[in-house]
């Protein structure tokens, strides 16, 4: 598929911003020139996927599409049971509904915002225990998504395993720069969870990119295939949630897998209530077929070389333009260190959001803030606002969509912004909902 894009003039961009309450989620997509809001569901599907869509079996129960997907899911992930869901957060919602009770804690390296919110929505408390290096943007640790094993151990001891329904790890770590988790670390995490009899779930949204980083960076894995590495990763876990909109390169879809038969029974009941019958889970048969094909395409090593290469290229040219990004390059996105680009804007005035608005104003490019708008919250005990450690602007790269010249345009635009950074101001909320506020919040310039 190809799609035309257009660049609207600066005055039209200014009025689009005002109309959107300075929240880029509220800008019309046709008013965006390069859309780096997300890599989720925005990739270009292949001819094989479109062909598979034509073969979709729309039977309500037991469709051929379901069985084709089932054999791929078994082949790659190896769990005993699975259900399709309409996207990742639906899998998280069902898992949290079945397992999380009010007051319980769910540790991870870093939860993504929907996972965080789904745990909180059940009265639970998400806990992030990633290694300290993850909070230092300049640190070039090859596996900055790793869990801090010592912190995890003492957290479980102090909290009591009975107050923890399950543990997680997100691969790659989206909230912390798209950084991978090593197999050595995954093994250690699995050992800790299992030593306390806690089930271990992987958030597998970008598992293929993570597996390819393991192949490239972890000693002993260079001659293994990405699929073999993936099998090794999932053999350590008791289940997984997955947004198929990432590494399965589909526009919609998700997966929830597990080995526990009793949990599976509960999951199916919850799924029927909220998503659909267990053999389609909120998707059309054709979506299941597109996912079945996309799961294998996402593991193709030529594709992954191009994919991670494009991200590394964008990081390199942005750094050349004098703008700091999280190092090293992650998998699916570039994370600009907004705090260092706009050091004069305090966290309470949202430097990440200010940079996000400026990128649209200057070049009609859309990114997303991953900082205080997304994560600052008031502490339930003290009532004080707790700010995140990083103020980032994420530029996520849709799969198989943009070319190198699009990336060059992004870096050029950032150069212009950098030159007038000291004139840029912060923002304040005019509206903010309690949960997942970055999607619908409204702002006013200060
Ligand atoms: N887990 C991770 C690590 C994610 O990045 C996402 C979505 C989800 C779960 C939820 O999946 O969107 O299919 O419901 N991330 C998107 C993003 C929205 O832009 O990073 P979903």
Coordinates of C-alpha atoms and ligand atoms in Angstrom, one line a residue:
X1 CA 0.0 0.0 0.0
X2 CA 1.1 3.6 -0.6
X3 CA -0.5 6.6 0.9
X4 CA -0.1 10.3 0.0
X5 CA 1.0 12.7 2.7
X6 CA 0.8 16.5 2.7
X7 CA 2.5 19.3 4.5
X8 CA 0.1 22.0 5.6
X9 CA 1.5 25.5 6.0
X10 CA 2.7 27.0 9.4
X11 CA -0.6 29.0 10.0
X12 CA -2.7 25.9 9.5
X13 CA -0.4 24.0 11.9
X14 CA -0.8 26.7 14.5
X15 CA -4.6 26.6 14.2
X16 CA -4.6 22.8 14.3
X17 CA -2.5 22.9 17.5
X18 CA -4.9 25.4 19.2
X19 CA -7.9 23.4 18.2
X20 CA -6.4 20.3 19.6
X21 CA -5.7 21.9 23.0
X22 CA -2.0 21.3 22.3
X23 CA -2.5 17.6 22.5
X24 CA -1.2 15.9 19.4
X25 CA -3.6 13.0 19.9
X26 CA -6.4 15.4 19.0
X27 CA -4.8 16.6 15.7
X28 CA -6.3 15.1 12.5
X29 CA -4.0 12.5 10.9
X30 CA -4.3 14.2 7.5
X31 CA -2.7 17.4 9.0
X32 CA 0.4 15.4 10.0
X33 CA 3.3 15.1 7.6
X34 CA 5.4 12.4 9.3
X35 CA 3.5 10.5 11.9
X36 CA 5.7 9.0 14.5
X37 CA 3.0 9.0 17.2
X38 CA 3.3 5.2 17.5
X39 CA 4.6 2.1 15.8
X40 CA 1.4 0.4 16.9
X41 CA -0.9 -0.9 14.2
X42 CA 0.7 1.7 11.8
X43 CA 3.0 -0.6 9.9
X44 CA 2.5 -1.5 6.2
X45 CA 1.2 -5.0 5.8
X46 CA 2.8 -7.3 3.2
X47 CA 1.3 -8.8 0.0
X48 CA 1.2 -12.1 1.9
X49 CA -0.8 -10.6 4.7
X50 CA -3.3 -9.0 2.4
X51 CA -3.6 -12.3 0.6
X52 CA -4.2 -14.1 3.9
X53 CA -6.9 -11.5 4.7
X54 CA -8.8 -12.7 1.6
X55 CA -8.7 -16.3 3.0
X56 CA -10.2 -15.2 6.4
X57 CA -12.8 -17.6 7.7
X58 CA -15.5 -15.7 9.5
X59 CA -17.2 -18.6 11.3
X60 CA -18.2 -17.7 14.8
X61 CA -16.6 -20.7 16.4
X62 CA -13.6 -22.9 15.4
X63 CA -12.8 -21.0 12.2
X64 CA -9.9 -22.2 10.0
X65 CA -8.4 -18.7 10.6
X66 CA -8.2 -19.5 14.3
X67 CA -6.5 -22.9 13.7
X68 CA -4.0 -21.3 11.4
X69 CA -3.1 -18.7 14.1
X70 CA -3.0 -21.4 16.8
X71 CA -0.4 -23.4 15.0
X72 CA 1.8 -20.3 14.5
X73 CA 1.4 -19.2 18.2
X74 CA 2.3 -22.7 19.4
X75 CA 5.3 -22.9 17.1
X76 CA 6.8 -19.5 18.2
X77 CA 5.7 -19.2 21.8
X78 CA 5.2 -22.7 22.9
X79 CA 2.6 -22.1 25.7
X80 CA -0.2 -24.7 26.3
X81 CA -3.1 -22.3 26.0
X82 CA -3.9 -19.0 24.2
X83 CA -6.7 -16.7 23.3
X84 CA -6.7 -13.9 20.7
X85 CA -7.8 -10.5 21.9
X86 CA -8.5 -7.3 20.0
X87 CA -5.3 -5.7 21.2
X88 CA -2.6 -5.8 23.9
X89 CA -4.5 -3.9 26.6
X90 CA -7.5 -6.3 26.3
X91 CA -5.1 -9.2 27.1
X92 CA -3.8 -7.1 30.1
X93 CA -7.4 -6.3 31.2
X94 CA -8.4 -10.0 31.2
X95 CA -5.2 -11.1 33.0
X96 CA -5.6 -8.4 35.7
X97 CA -9.3 -9.2 36.0
X98 CA -8.5 -12.8 36.7
X99 CA -5.5 -12.4 39.0
X100 CA -5.1 -9.0 40.6
X101 CA -6.9 -8.2 43.9
X102 CA -7.1 -4.8 45.5
X103 CA -3.9 -3.9 47.4
X104 CA -1.7 -6.4 45.5
X105 CA 1.6 -5.5 43.8
X106 CA 2.7 -6.5 40.3
X107 CA 6.5 -6.1 39.7
X108 CA 8.1 -5.6 36.3
X109 CA 11.2 -4.0 34.8
X110 CA 8.8 -1.2 33.6
X111 CA 5.1 -1.5 32.9
X112 CA 3.8 0.3 29.9
X113 CA 1.1 2.8 30.6
X114 CA -1.9 0.5 29.7
X115 CA -0.5 -2.4 31.8
X116 CA 0.1 0.1 34.6
X117 CA -3.5 1.4 34.3
X118 CA -5.0 -2.1 34.0
X119 CA -3.4 -3.2 37.2
X120 CA -4.4 0.1 39.0
X121 CA -8.0 -0.3 37.6
X122 CA -8.2 -3.6 39.7
X123 CA -6.9 -1.9 42.8
X124 CA -3.4 -3.2 42.3
X125 CA -0.1 -1.5 42.4
X126 CA 2.4 -1.7 39.5
X127 CA 6.0 -1.6 40.6
X128 CA 9.0 -0.8 38.3
X129 CA 12.3 -2.5 39.2
X130 CA 14.5 -1.9 36.1
X131 CA 18.3 -1.5 36.5
X132 CA 19.5 2.0 37.4
X133 CA 21.3 2.3 34.1
X134 CA 17.9 2.7 32.4
X135 CA 17.4 6.1 34.1
X136 CA 20.7 7.4 32.7
X137 CA 20.1 8.4 29.1
X138 CA 23.8 8.5 28.2
X139 CA 24.6 5.1 29.6
X140 CA 25.3 2.6 26.8
X141 CA 24.6 -0.6 28.7
X142 CA 23.6 -3.2 25.9
X143 CA 20.6 -4.5 27.9
X144 CA 19.2 -1.4 29.6
X145 CA 15.7 -3.1 29.8
X146 CA 17.1 -5.6 32.4
X147 CA 15.4 -6.1 35.7
X148 CA 17.4 -5.3 38.8
X149 CA 17.6 -8.8 40.3
X150 CA 18.7 -7.7 43.8
X151 CA 15.8 -5.1 43.9
X152 CA 13.3 -7.7 42.7
X153 CA 14.4 -10.2 45.4
X154 CA 14.2 -7.8 48.2
X155 CA 11.0 -6.3 46.9
X156 CA 9.3 -9.8 47.0
X157 CA 10.7 -10.6 50.4
X158 CA 9.5 -7.2 51.9
X159 CA 6.1 -7.3 50.2
X160 CA 5.4 -11.0 50.8
X161 CA 4.8 -13.3 47.9
X162 CA 1.2 -13.7 49.0
X163 CA 0.6 -10.1 48.1
X164 CA 1.9 -10.6 44.6
X165 CA -0.4 -12.4 42.1
X166 CA 2.2 -12.6 39.3
X167 CA 5.4 -10.9 38.0
X168 CA 6.2 -9.4 34.6
X169 CA 8.9 -8.2 32.3
X170 CA 8.3 -6.0 29.2
X171 CA 10.4 -6.8 26.1
X172 CA 11.7 -4.5 24.8
X173 CA 11.2 -2.0 27.5
X174 CA 9.0 0.6 25.8
X175 CA 8.6 3.0 28.8
X176 CA 12.4 3.0 29.2
X177 CA 13.6 3.6 25.7
X178 CA 12.7 0.5 23.7
X179 CA 15.8 -1.2 25.4
X180 CA 16.2 -4.9 25.3
X181 CA 16.3 -7.5 28.1
X182 CA 19.1 -10.1 27.9
X183 CA 18.4 -13.8 28.1
X184 CA 20.7 -14.1 31.1
X185 CA 18.5 -11.5 32.9
X186 CA 15.2 -13.2 31.8
X187 CA 16.6 -16.5 33.3
X188 CA 17.4 -14.8 36.6
X189 CA 14.0 -13.1 36.7
X190 CA 12.3 -16.4 36.1
X191 CA 14.4 -18.1 38.8
X192 CA 13.4 -15.4 41.3
X193 CA 9.7 -15.5 40.5
X194 CA 9.6 -19.2 40.5
X195 CA 11.6 -19.5 43.8
X196 CA 8.6 -17.6 45.4
X197 CA 6.1 -19.7 43.4
X198 CA 5.0 -16.7 41.4
X199 CA 3.8 -17.0 37.8
X200 CA 5.9 -15.1 35.3
X201 CA 4.3 -13.2 32.4
X202 CA 6.2 -11.5 29.6
X203 CA 4.7 -8.4 27.9
X204 CA 5.8 -9.6 24.4
X205 CA 4.7 -6.6 22.3
X206 CA 8.2 -6.3 20.8
X207 CA 9.6 -9.7 21.5
X208 CA 11.1 -10.2 18.0
X209 CA 13.1 -6.9 18.2
X210 CA 14.3 -8.0 21.7
X211 CA 15.3 -11.5 20.4
X212 CA 17.3 -9.8 17.6
X213 CA 19.1 -7.6 20.0
X214 CA 20.0 -10.8 22.0
X215 CA 21.4 -12.3 18.8
X216 CA 23.5 -9.1 18.1
X217 CA 24.6 -8.3 21.6
X218 CA 24.6 -11.3 24.0
X219 CA 27.6 -13.7 23.9
X220 CA 26.6 -17.2 22.7
X221 CA 23.6 -16.3 20.6
X222 CA 25.1 -15.0 17.3
X223 CA 24.6 -18.3 15.5
X224 CA 21.0 -19.0 16.8
X225 CA 18.0 -18.0 14.8
X226 CA 15.8 -15.2 16.2
X227 CA 13.0 -17.8 16.5
X228 CA 15.2 -20.1 18.5
X229 CA 16.0 -17.2 20.8
X230 CA 12.3 -16.3 21.1
X231 CA 11.5 -20.0 22.0
X232 CA 14.2 -19.8 24.7
X233 CA 12.8 -16.6 26.1
X234 CA 9.2 -17.9 26.3
X235 CA 10.2 -21.3 27.7
X236 CA 11.2 -19.4 30.9
X237 CA 7.7 -17.9 31.4
X238 CA 4.3 -19.1 32.4
X239 CA 2.5 -16.9 30.0
X240 CA 2.5 -13.7 28.0
X241 CA 0.4 -10.7 26.9
X242 CA 1.0 -9.3 23.5
X243 CA -0.1 -6.4 21.4
X244 CA 0.2 -7.9 17.9
X245 CA 0.1 -4.4 16.5
X246 CA 3.8 -4.2 17.0
X247 CA 6.0 -7.3 16.1
X248 CA 3.2 -9.2 14.4
X249 CA 2.9 -6.2 12.0
X250 CA -0.9 -6.1 12.0
X251 CA -3.3 -3.1 12.3
X252 CA -5.3 -4.7 15.1
X253 CA -4.9 -7.8 17.3
X254 CA -3.4 -9.2 20.5
X255 CA -2.7 -12.4 22.3
X256 CA -2.9 -13.8 25.8
X257 CA -1.0 -17.1 26.4
X258 CA -0.6 -19.2 29.5
X259 CA 0.3 -22.7 30.8
X260 CA -2.1 -22.8 33.7
X261 CA -5.3 -24.7 32.8
X262 CA -7.4 -23.2 35.6
X263 CA -6.4 -19.7 34.7
X264 CA -7.3 -20.5 31.1
X265 CA -10.8 -21.5 32.1
X266 CA -11.2 -18.1 33.9
X267 CA -9.6 -16.2 31.0
X268 CA -12.1 -17.8 28.6
X269 CA -15.1 -16.7 30.7
X270 CA -13.8 -13.2 31.0
X271 CA -13.0 -13.1 27.3
X272 CA -16.5 -14.2 26.3
X273 CA -17.9 -11.4 28.5
X274 CA -15.7 -8.6 27.1
X275 CA -14.1 -9.6 23.8
X276 CA -15.8 -12.5 22.1
X277 CA -15.8 -16.3 21.8
X278 CA -12.4 -17.8 22.6
X279 CA -11.6 -18.7 18.9
X280 CA -11.9 -15.1 17.7
X281 CA -11.5 -12.9 20.8
X282 CA -12.8 -9.6 19.4
X283 CA -11.2 -10.0 16.0
X284 CA -12.5 -10.9 12.5
X285 CA -11.3 -14.1 11.1
X286 CA -9.3 -12.2 8.5
X287 CA -7.4 -10.4 11.3
X288 CA -6.4 -13.7 12.8
X289 CA -5.0 -14.7 9.4
X290 CA -3.1 -11.4 9.0
X291 CA -1.6 -12.0 12.4
X292 CA -0.6 -15.6 11.6
X293 CA 1.4 -14.4 8.6
X294 CA 2.8 -11.3 10.3
X295 CA 4.1 -13.2 13.3
X296 CA 6.6 -15.0 11.0
X297 CA 7.4 -11.9 9.0
X298 CA 8.3 -10.1 12.2
X299 CA 10.9 -12.8 12.9
X300 CA 12.6 -12.4 9.5
X301 CA 16.2 -11.4 10.1
X302 CA 16.6 -9.3 6.9
X303 CA 13.6 -7.3 8.0
X304 CA 14.9 -7.0 11.5
X305 CA 18.3 -5.8 10.2
X306 CA 16.5 -3.1 8.3
X307 CA 14.2 -2.3 11.1
X308 CA 16.8 -1.8 13.9
X309 CA 19.1 -0.2 11.3
X310 CA 16.5 2.5 10.5
X311 CA 16.1 3.4 14.2
X312 CA 19.9 3.5 14.7
X313 CA 20.2 5.8 11.6
X314 CA 17.7 8.2 13.0
X315 CA 19.4 8.2 16.4
X316 CA 22.8 8.9 14.7
X317 CA 21.5 11.9 12.7
X318 CA 19.6 13.4 15.6
X319 CA 22.7 13.1 17.8
X320 CA 24.7 14.8 15.0
X321 CA 22.2 17.6 15.1
X322 CA 23.3 18.1 18.7
X323 CA 20.2 16.6 20.4
X324 CA 20.6 14.0 23.1
X325 CA 18.7 10.8 22.9
X326 CA 18.5 7.7 25.0
X327 CA 21.6 5.6 24.2
X328 CA 22.1 3.1 22.7
X329 CA 19.5 3.2 19.9
X330 CA 16.5 1.1 21.0
X331 CA 14.3 -1.1 18.8
X332 CA 11.1 0.7 17.6
X333 CA 11.7 4.4 18.5
X334 CA 14.0 7.2 19.3
X335 CA 13.6 8.9 22.7
X336 CA 14.7 12.5 22.8
X337 CA 15.9 13.7 26.1
X338 CA 13.5 16.7 26.3
X339 CA 14.9 17.7 29.7
X340 CA 18.3 18.3 28.1
X341 CA 16.9 20.1 25.0
X342 CA 14.7 22.4 27.2
X343 CA 16.6 22.6 30.5
X344 CA 14.8 25.9 31.4
X345 CA 11.3 24.2 31.6
X346 CA 10.7 22.5 34.9
X347 CA 8.9 19.1 35.1
X348 CA 5.8 20.7 36.4
X349 CA 5.5 22.6 33.0
X350 CA 6.0 19.5 30.9
X351 CA 9.2 19.9 28.8
X352 CA 8.4 16.7 26.8
X353 CA 5.0 18.1 25.8
X354 CA 6.6 21.4 24.9
X355 CA 9.1 19.7 22.6
X356 CA 6.3 17.5 21.1
X357 CA 4.2 20.7 20.3
X358 CA 7.3 22.4 18.8
X359 CA 8.0 19.4 16.5
X360 CA 4.6 19.7 15.0
X361 CA 4.8 23.5 14.8
X362 CA 8.1 23.4 13.0
X363 CA 7.6 20.4 10.7
X364 CA 4.2 18.9 11.1
X365 CA 5.8 15.8 12.7
X366 CA 3.9 14.0 15.4
X367 CA 5.6 12.3 18.4
X368 CA 4.4 11.4 21.9
X369 CA 5.5 12.7 25.3
X370 CA 6.7 10.0 27.7
X371 CA 7.3 12.1 30.8
X372 CA 5.3 13.9 33.4
X373 CA 2.1 14.2 31.3
X374 CA 2.1 10.4 31.0
X375 CA 3.5 9.3 34.4
X376 CA 3.5 12.0 37.1
X377 CA 0.9 11.1 39.8
X378 CA 0.1 12.0 43.3
X379 CA 1.4 9.6 45.9
X380 CA -1.6 7.9 47.6
X381 CA 0.0 8.2 51.1
X382 CA 1.5 11.7 51.0
X383 CA -0.7 13.4 48.3
X384 CA 2.5 14.9 46.8
X385 CA 3.1 14.8 43.1
X386 CA 5.7 12.2 42.1
X387 CA 7.5 13.0 38.9
X388 CA 9.1 10.4 36.6
X389 CA 12.9 10.3 36.4
X390 CA 13.0 11.0 32.6
X391 CA 11.3 13.6 30.4
X392 CA 11.2 12.1 27.0
X393 CA 9.7 12.7 23.6
X394 CA 9.3 9.4 21.7
X395 CA 9.4 9.2 17.9
X396 CA 8.2 5.8 17.1
X397 CA 8.9 4.4 13.7
X398 CA 6.0 2.5 11.9
X399 CA 7.2 -0.7 10.4
X400 CA 8.0 -0.8 6.6
X401 CA 6.5 2.7 6.1
X402 CA 9.0 5.6 5.9
X403 CA 12.2 6.0 3.9
X404 CA 15.6 7.4 4.8
X405 CA 14.7 10.8 3.4
X406 CA 11.7 11.0 5.8
X407 CA 14.2 10.4 8.6
X408 CA 16.5 13.1 7.3
X409 CA 13.6 15.6 7.3
X410 CA 12.9 14.8 11.0
X411 CA 16.6 15.5 11.9
X412 CA 16.5 18.8 9.9
X413 CA 13.4 19.9 11.7
X414 CA 14.9 19.1 15.1
X415 CA 18.0 21.2 14.2
X416 CA 15.8 24.3 13.7
X417 CA 14.1 23.7 17.0
X418 CA 17.4 23.3 18.8
X419 CA 18.5 26.7 17.5
X420 CA 15.6 28.5 19.1
X421 CA 15.2 26.2 22.2
X422 CA 15.6 29.0 24.7
X423 CA 12.5 30.8 23.4
X424 CA 10.2 27.7 23.9
X425 CA 7.8 27.8 26.9
X426 CA 6.1 25.2 29.0
X427 CA 2.5 24.2 29.3
X428 CA -0.2 23.7 31.9
X429 CA -3.3 21.4 32.0
X430 CA -6.7 22.8 31.3
X431 CA -8.2 19.3 31.5
X432 CA -6.7 16.0 32.7
X433 CA -8.5 12.7 33.4
X434 CA -7.3 10.5 36.3
X435 CA -6.1 7.4 34.3
X436 CA -4.1 7.4 31.0
X437 CA -4.4 11.2 30.9
X438 CA -2.0 11.8 28.0
X439 CA -4.5 10.6 25.5
X440 CA -7.2 13.2 26.2
X441 CA -5.5 16.0 28.3
X442 CA -5.9 19.6 27.1
X443 CA -3.2 22.2 27.6
X444 CA -2.6 25.9 27.5
X445 CA 0.8 27.5 26.7
X446 CA 2.5 29.3 29.6
Ligands
LIG1 N1 2.6 -3.3 26.1 C1 3.5 -2.5 25.5 C2 5.0 -2.7 25.8 C3 3.1 -1.5 24.6 O1 4.0 -0.8 24.0 C4 1.7 -1.4 24.3 C5 1.2 -0.4 23.4 C6 0.8 -2.3 25.0 C7 1.3 -3.2 25.9 C8 -0.7 -2.2 24.8 O2 -1.0 -2.7 23.5 O3 -2.0 -0.8 22.2 O4 -2.3 -3.1 21.5 O5 -3.5 -2.2 23.5 N2 1.9 0.5 23.0 C9 1.5 1.5 22.0 C10 2.6 2.5 21.8 C11 0.2 2.1 22.2 O6 2.4 3.5 21.2 O7 3.7 2.2 22.4 P1 -2.3 -2.2 22.7

